[in-house]
Short mmCIF file of C-alpha atoms in Angstrom, two decimals:
data_model
loop_
_atom_site.label_atom_id
_atom_site.label_comp_id
_atom_site.label_asym_id
_atom_site.label_seq_id
_atom_site.Cartn_x
_atom_site.Cartn_y
_atom_site.Cartn_z
CA MET A 15 101.32 112.95 67.80
CA THR A 16 103.36 111.87 64.79
CA SER A 17 104.80 108.42 64.35
CA ASN A 18 108.45 107.65 63.66
CA SER A 19 109.70 105.25 60.98
CA HIS A 20 108.96 102.34 63.32
CA GLY A 21 105.29 103.33 63.12
CA LEU A 22 105.28 104.17 66.84
CA SER A 23 103.94 107.39 68.29
CA PRO A 24 105.78 109.08 71.19
CA ALA A 25 103.03 107.84 73.51
CA SER A 26 103.55 104.26 72.31
CA ILE A 27 107.28 104.56 72.88
CA GLU A 28 106.73 105.73 76.46
CA THR A 29 104.31 102.84 77.08
CA ILE A 30 106.62 100.17 75.67
CA ALA A 31 109.63 101.56 77.50
CA GLY A 32 107.69 101.68 80.76
CA PHE A 33 106.39 98.13 80.27
CA SER A 34 109.89 96.79 79.61
CA ALA A 35 111.27 98.59 82.64
CA GLY A 36 108.54 97.24 84.91
CA VAL A 37 109.07 93.61 83.82
CA VAL A 38 112.86 93.64 84.17
CA SER A 39 112.92 95.40 87.55
CA THR A 40 110.25 93.08 89.02
CA LEU A 41 112.08 89.92 88.02
CA ALA A 42 115.28 91.28 89.55
CA VAL A 43 114.01 92.08 93.05
CA HIS A 44 110.85 90.01 93.66
CA PRO A 45 112.38 87.92 96.50
CA LEU A 46 113.11 91.09 98.49
CA ASP A 47 109.50 92.19 97.93
CA ILE A 48 108.27 89.05 99.71
CA ILE A 49 110.56 89.65 102.70
CA LYS A 50 109.55 93.31 102.91
CA THR A 51 105.84 92.46 102.80
CA ARG A 52 106.08 89.90 105.59
CA LEU A 53 108.02 92.29 107.80
CA GLN A 54 105.40 94.98 107.22
CA LEU A 55 102.58 92.62 108.22
CA ASN A 56 104.30 91.30 111.33
CA THR A 57 102.37 92.76 114.28
CA LEU A 58 103.55 90.37 116.98
CA SER A 59 107.19 91.33 117.41
CA ALA A 60 109.45 94.30 117.00
CA SER A 61 111.86 94.48 114.11
CA GLN A 62 115.25 93.08 115.07
CA PHE A 63 118.64 92.94 113.48
CA GLY A 64 118.68 89.77 111.43
CA SER A 65 114.91 89.60 110.86
CA THR A 66 115.40 89.79 107.11
CA VAL A 67 117.85 86.90 107.12
CA ALA A 68 115.60 84.84 109.43
CA ILE A 69 112.59 85.21 107.15
CA ALA A 70 114.66 84.44 104.05
CA ARG A 71 115.99 81.28 105.72
CA SER A 72 112.49 80.21 106.73
CA ILE A 73 111.14 80.69 103.20
CA PHE A 74 114.00 78.68 101.73
CA ARG A 75 113.52 75.81 104.19
CA ASN A 76 109.74 75.66 104.39
CA GLU A 77 108.35 76.93 101.07
CA GLY A 78 110.18 75.03 98.36
CA SER A 79 113.62 76.65 98.46
CA VAL A 80 114.08 79.11 95.55
CA ARG A 81 110.51 78.63 94.35
CA GLY A 82 109.18 80.10 97.58
CA PHE A 83 110.89 83.42 96.84
CA TYR A 84 108.85 83.80 93.65
CA ARG A 85 105.38 83.23 95.03
CA GLY A 86 103.06 85.97 93.79
CA LEU A 87 105.33 86.79 90.86
CA THR A 88 102.42 86.97 88.38
CA PRO A 89 100.48 89.81 90.07
CA ASN A 90 103.75 91.58 90.79
CA LEU A 91 104.76 91.39 87.12
CA VAL A 92 101.32 92.41 85.87
CA GLY A 93 101.02 95.22 88.41
CA ASN A 94 104.47 96.69 87.81
CA ALA A 95 104.36 96.33 84.04
CA ALA A 96 100.88 97.86 83.80
CA GLY A 97 101.62 100.47 86.45
CA TRP A 98 104.84 101.70 84.85
CA SER A 99 103.32 101.62 81.36
CA LEU A 100 100.37 103.74 82.41
CA TYR A 101 102.54 105.98 84.56
CA PHE A 102 105.06 106.87 81.84
CA LEU A 103 102.30 107.22 79.26
CA TRP A 104 100.32 109.71 81.35
CA TYR A 105 103.44 111.41 82.68
CA LYS A 106 104.52 112.21 79.13
CA GLN A 107 101.01 113.14 77.97
CA LEU A 108 100.47 115.47 80.92
CA GLN A 109 103.81 117.18 80.31
CA ASP A 110 102.84 117.73 76.68
CA LEU A 111 99.49 119.21 77.75
CA LEU A 112 101.25 121.46 80.24
CA ARG A 113 103.66 122.72 77.61
CA LYS A 114 100.79 123.28 75.17
CA TYR A 115 98.56 125.33 77.46
CA LYS A 116 101.08 126.92 79.83
CA TYR A 117 104.05 127.50 77.56
CA ASP A 118 102.30 127.84 74.17
CA GLY A 119 103.63 124.51 72.97
CA SER A 120 107.30 125.44 73.40
CA ARG A 121 109.64 122.44 73.55
CA THR A 122 112.66 124.49 74.65
CA VAL A 123 111.28 125.88 77.90
CA SER A 124 112.38 123.85 80.95
CA LEU A 125 109.55 122.74 83.23
CA THR A 126 109.68 123.90 86.85
CA SER A 127 109.80 121.68 89.94
CA MET A 128 106.09 122.33 90.50
CA ASP A 129 105.35 121.29 86.92
CA TYR A 130 107.15 117.98 87.43
CA LEU A 131 105.43 117.55 90.80
CA ALA A 132 101.96 118.14 89.36
CA THR A 133 102.38 115.86 86.33
CA SER A 134 104.00 113.12 88.40
CA ALA A 135 101.29 113.25 91.08
CA ALA A 136 98.47 113.19 88.54
CA ALA A 137 99.99 110.26 86.62
CA GLY A 138 100.58 108.42 89.90
CA ILE A 139 96.99 108.86 91.08
CA LEU A 140 95.57 107.54 87.81
CA SER A 141 97.89 104.51 87.62
CA SER A 142 97.48 103.68 91.34
CA ALA A 143 93.69 103.70 91.17
CA LEU A 144 93.59 101.43 88.11
CA THR A 145 96.15 98.91 89.38
CA ASN A 146 95.05 98.73 93.04
CA PRO A 147 93.13 95.41 92.62
CA ILE A 148 96.34 93.78 91.41
CA TRP A 149 98.25 95.08 94.44
CA VAL A 150 95.65 93.63 96.79
CA ILE A 151 96.22 90.19 95.24
CA LYS A 152 99.97 90.67 95.33
CA THR A 153 99.99 91.60 99.03
CA ARG A 154 97.89 88.58 99.97
CA MET A 155 99.95 86.14 97.94
CA LEU A 156 103.30 87.48 99.15
CA SER A 157 102.19 87.50 102.79
CA THR A 158 101.44 83.77 102.94
CA SER A 159 103.03 80.57 101.75
CA ALA A 160 101.23 78.40 99.21
CA THR A 161 100.42 75.88 101.98
CA HIS A 162 98.48 78.33 104.15
CA THR A 163 94.77 77.67 104.48
CA ASP A 164 92.80 79.96 102.14
CA ALA A 165 95.99 81.09 100.38
CA TYR A 166 95.39 82.17 96.78
CA PRO A 167 96.89 79.64 94.34
CA SER A 168 96.82 82.17 91.48
CA MET A 169 96.00 85.76 90.62
CA LEU A 170 92.75 84.88 88.81
CA TYR A 171 91.61 82.78 91.77
CA GLY A 172 92.30 85.72 94.06
CA LEU A 173 90.33 88.13 91.88
CA ARG A 174 87.32 85.79 91.88
CA SER A 175 87.61 85.13 95.61
CA ILE A 176 87.67 88.82 96.51
CA LEU A 177 84.67 89.57 94.28
CA HIS A 178 82.71 86.69 95.85
CA GLU A 179 83.63 87.34 99.49
CA GLU A 180 84.16 91.11 99.67
CA GLY A 181 82.54 92.55 96.55
CA VAL A 182 84.02 95.23 94.30
CA ARG A 183 84.97 97.24 97.37
CA GLY A 184 87.53 94.58 98.26
CA TYR A 185 89.54 95.44 95.17
CA PHE A 186 90.20 98.91 96.51
CA ARG A 187 91.35 98.10 100.02
CA GLY A 188 94.35 100.26 100.90
CA LEU A 189 93.65 102.70 98.08
CA LEU A 190 93.82 105.78 100.33
CA PRO A 191 97.35 105.06 101.58
CA ALA A 192 98.26 104.16 97.99
CA LEU A 193 97.08 107.58 96.82
CA VAL A 194 99.00 109.21 99.65
CA GLY A 195 101.96 107.17 98.48
CA VAL A 196 101.77 108.99 95.15
CA SER A 197 103.80 111.64 96.94
CA ASN A 198 106.67 109.15 96.84
CA GLY A 199 106.64 109.13 93.08
CA ALA A 200 106.13 112.88 92.99
CA PHE A 201 109.11 113.55 95.26
CA TYR A 202 111.14 111.01 93.33
CA PHE A 203 110.42 112.50 89.93
CA VAL A 204 111.09 116.05 91.11
CA ALA A 205 114.51 114.94 92.37
CA TYR A 206 115.12 112.69 89.35
CA GLU A 207 114.27 115.29 86.70
CA LYS A 208 116.18 118.05 88.45
CA LEU A 209 119.29 115.93 89.00
CA LYS A 210 119.09 114.67 85.41
CA THR A 211 118.82 118.19 84.04
CA MET A 212 121.67 119.46 86.21
CA ARG A 213 123.92 116.56 85.20
CA ALA A 214 123.03 116.93 81.52
CA HIS A 215 123.77 120.65 81.52
CA SER A 216 127.05 120.00 83.28
CA ALA A 217 128.02 117.35 80.72
CA ILE A 218 127.05 119.62 77.80
CA LEU A 219 129.10 122.51 79.18
CA SER A 220 132.09 120.23 79.65
CA SER A 221 131.84 118.77 76.15
CA SER A 222 131.40 122.22 74.57
CA GLN A 223 134.92 123.23 75.55
CA PRO A 224 137.18 123.20 72.44
CA VAL A 225 139.73 120.43 72.76
CA GLY A 226 142.17 119.92 69.87
CA GLY A 227 140.02 121.88 67.50
CA GLU A 228 136.87 123.93 67.11
CA LYS A 229 133.60 122.28 68.08
CA ASP A 230 130.44 122.90 66.12
CA SER A 231 128.08 124.19 68.77
CA LYS A 232 125.12 123.90 66.43
CA SER A 233 125.44 120.15 66.42
CA GLU A 234 124.65 119.98 70.14
CA LYS A 235 121.12 119.29 71.29
CA PRO A 236 120.85 120.82 74.79
CA SER A 237 117.08 120.41 74.75
CA THR A 238 117.54 116.62 74.62
CA ALA A 239 119.01 116.39 78.09
CA SER A 240 119.19 112.62 78.21
CA ALA A 241 121.41 112.51 75.11
CA SER A 242 124.48 113.57 77.14
CA LEU A 243 124.01 111.15 80.06
CA THR A 244 125.63 107.76 80.50
CA ASN A 245 124.14 104.66 82.10
CA THR A 246 126.25 105.36 85.19
CA ASP A 247 124.65 108.80 85.43
CA TYR A 248 121.17 107.29 85.28
CA LEU A 249 122.04 104.73 87.96
CA LEU A 250 123.43 107.29 90.38
CA ILE A 251 120.61 109.77 89.80
CA SER A 252 117.93 107.08 90.21
CA ALA A 253 119.49 105.69 93.39
CA SER A 254 119.90 109.10 95.03
CA SER A 255 116.36 110.16 94.16
CA LYS A 256 114.81 106.90 95.40
CA ILE A 257 116.61 106.87 98.74
CA PHE A 258 115.41 110.42 99.36
CA ALA A 259 111.78 109.79 98.37
CA GLY A 260 111.55 106.25 99.75
CA THR A 261 112.69 107.10 103.27
CA LEU A 262 110.50 110.20 103.40
CA THR A 263 107.24 108.45 102.50
CA TYR A 264 107.78 104.84 103.64
CA PRO A 265 105.04 104.60 106.36
CA HIS A 266 102.27 104.60 103.75
CA GLN A 267 103.53 101.23 102.47
CA VAL A 268 103.06 99.62 105.89
CA LEU A 269 99.54 101.04 106.19
CA ARG A 270 98.59 99.94 102.68
CA ALA A 271 99.93 96.41 103.16
CA ARG A 272 98.03 95.92 106.42
CA LEU A 273 94.79 97.18 104.92
CA GLN A 274 95.17 94.99 101.84
CA ALA A 275 95.84 91.81 103.81
CA TYR A 276 93.10 89.20 104.18
CA GLN A 277 89.89 90.67 105.56
CA SER A 278 88.85 87.32 107.05
CA GLN A 279 91.77 86.06 109.12
CA GLY A 280 90.39 83.09 111.03
CA HIS A 281 92.22 80.30 109.23
CA ILE A 282 95.36 82.28 108.66
CA GLN A 283 95.69 83.31 112.29
CA LYS A 284 95.12 79.75 113.40
CA SER A 285 97.82 78.52 111.07
CA ASP A 286 100.23 81.17 112.32
CA ARG A 287 99.54 80.28 115.95
CA GLN A 288 100.20 76.62 115.19
CA GLN A 289 103.48 77.60 113.55
CA GLN A 290 104.44 79.59 116.63
CA GLN A 291 103.59 76.67 118.91
CA ARG A 292 105.76 74.32 116.87
CA PHE A 293 108.63 76.77 116.94
CA SER A 294 108.32 77.22 120.72
CA ALA A 295 108.26 73.46 121.26
CA THR A 296 111.43 73.11 119.22
CA CYS A 297 113.15 75.75 121.32
CA ILE A 298 112.13 73.98 124.53
CA GLN A 299 113.40 70.64 123.27
CA ARG A 300 116.76 72.07 122.28
CA THR A 301 117.64 73.95 125.45
CA ASN A 302 116.45 74.20 129.00
CA VAL A 303 115.95 77.93 129.32
CA ASP A 304 113.68 80.07 131.48
CA ARG A 305 110.16 81.15 130.46
CA SER A 306 111.09 84.67 129.48
CA VAL A 307 113.66 83.43 126.97
CA ARG A 308 111.18 80.92 125.55
CA ALA A 309 108.59 83.67 125.13
CA GLN A 310 111.08 85.83 123.25
CA ARG A 311 111.99 82.98 120.95
CA SER A 312 108.37 82.12 120.23
CA ALA A 313 107.91 85.70 119.02
CA SER A 314 110.94 85.66 116.76
CA PRO A 315 110.69 86.65 113.08
CA ILE A 316 110.66 82.98 112.07
CA ALA A 317 107.73 82.21 114.31
CA ASP A 318 105.52 85.09 113.37
CA MET A 319 106.43 85.22 109.72
CA GLY A 320 103.29 85.69 107.69
CA THR A 321 101.17 87.34 110.40
CA VAL A 322 98.80 89.45 108.38
CA SER A 323 96.17 90.96 110.63
CA LYS A 324 95.52 93.32 113.47
CA ILE A 325 95.88 91.93 116.97
CA GLY A 326 92.41 90.85 117.98
CA GLY A 327 90.67 91.40 114.65
CA THR A 328 90.75 93.13 111.27
CA TYR A 329 91.37 96.82 110.58
CA THR A 330 88.32 98.96 109.95
CA GLY A 331 90.11 101.71 108.07
CA VAL A 332 93.12 103.99 107.78
CA VAL A 333 92.55 105.70 111.13
CA ASP A 334 92.23 102.32 112.86
CA VAL A 335 95.45 100.92 111.39
CA VAL A 336 97.37 104.10 112.29
CA ARG A 337 96.02 104.10 115.85
CA THR A 338 96.61 100.39 116.39
CA THR A 339 100.11 100.42 114.94
CA TRP A 340 101.08 103.40 117.09
CA ARG A 341 99.59 101.89 120.24
CA HIS A 342 101.19 98.46 119.93
CA GLU A 343 104.39 99.12 118.01
CA GLY A 344 105.20 102.81 118.31
CA LEU A 345 106.95 104.84 115.63
CA ALA A 346 109.14 101.86 114.68
CA GLY A 347 106.03 99.99 113.55
CA PHE A 348 105.59 102.40 110.65
CA TYR A 349 109.08 101.60 109.39
CA LYS A 350 109.02 97.81 109.52
CA GLY A 351 110.69 96.38 106.45
CA LEU A 352 112.46 99.65 105.59
CA ALA A 353 115.89 98.02 105.24
CA PRO A 354 114.86 95.30 102.74
CA ASN A 355 112.67 97.89 101.04
CA LEU A 356 115.63 100.19 100.39
CA ILE A 357 117.72 97.20 99.33
CA ARG A 358 114.87 96.28 96.99
CA VAL A 359 113.73 99.63 95.59
CA VAL A 360 117.09 101.26 94.97
CA PRO A 361 118.35 98.61 92.51
CA SER A 362 114.80 98.13 91.25
CA THR A 363 114.42 101.82 90.46
CA CYS A 364 117.89 101.96 88.93
CA VAL A 365 117.07 99.00 86.68
CA THR A 366 113.65 100.44 85.86
CA PHE A 367 114.94 103.79 84.69
CA LEU A 368 118.02 102.34 83.03
CA VAL A 369 115.81 100.03 80.95
CA TYR A 370 113.27 102.81 80.37
CA GLU A 371 115.79 105.36 79.14
CA ASN A 372 117.61 102.83 76.93
CA ALA A 373 114.38 101.39 75.51
CA ARG A 374 113.14 104.88 74.70
CA TRP A 375 116.49 105.75 73.13
CA PHE A 376 116.44 102.59 71.00
CA LEU A 377 112.88 103.18 69.79
CA THR A 378 113.60 106.79 68.79
CA GLN A 379 116.93 106.21 67.01
CA ALA A 380 115.29 106.04 63.59
CA ASP A 381 114.28 109.70 63.87
CA GLU A 382 117.87 110.95 64.17
#
């Protein structure tokens, strides 16, 4: 790999662009990540219209207003920045290797959908495995308020606590669903690259039409597809691709979150039950309603916010969490938090790829 006049190799450019994209997108949508995580870990009540608003209101009132929405920001920043950096680095490197050995190093041959799928999946597996310990910390910090008993006050404290209480194995809880979730990135990148190529070719064909004079066709660079796309194009392509991939593969996120939650739940469950009792008492004091209504209110999203474990104990593995979720919550249980997730990931992905493409463009301008 040769370096440009900035002294940066193509691999370095991909890494820096991916890092920048991960940081910006995380800062933009972290509050929605907290809401999504708590909905995913709620095993005591069914998802209801307004659950997202109820949890947001509870966080604002009980966890330090705006500050509560940014609990766990450090592991989320580190995880996303490192994850996207590694992902884009390996995604680019694997594409170069594929072109070298499959297409004799040709830079003009367009990769197929299977090529994009393979390189995306491989890059996703590598980055997911290396960043999984950070996601375990993130899940546990986002699922509880700072005042919960045994809540991690920081990422470093969480890393030490897991090593001491669960060993190295604790760092890789939920890894299997995370690896399955690589299909999300694979489906996304297949759609993203194909839509980007189609839009670029369409834009190039449109701009090649002679208008008010003859156009020098040799000055065009069709092989640099991204050169003809606008920021609006990137936003629309990213959003469309993410909605498609995110909806298709969402259940793995619920399974991963529940496996990564606290392995020892004694104090947390006790705290949650006390919170539910206080909420129920408040409902009884306010209105004189029958027992069935009181029971429904005690199981509202506000009451069971932060529930992070299996009913009756901890999950023993992927099969156990699938079986238990299906038995107690049905198909809807695998899609808890989907609405805030789509609200979160669509703008997040748009911001990520907008920053990535612009950062890469900026860093490579000196070569043109």
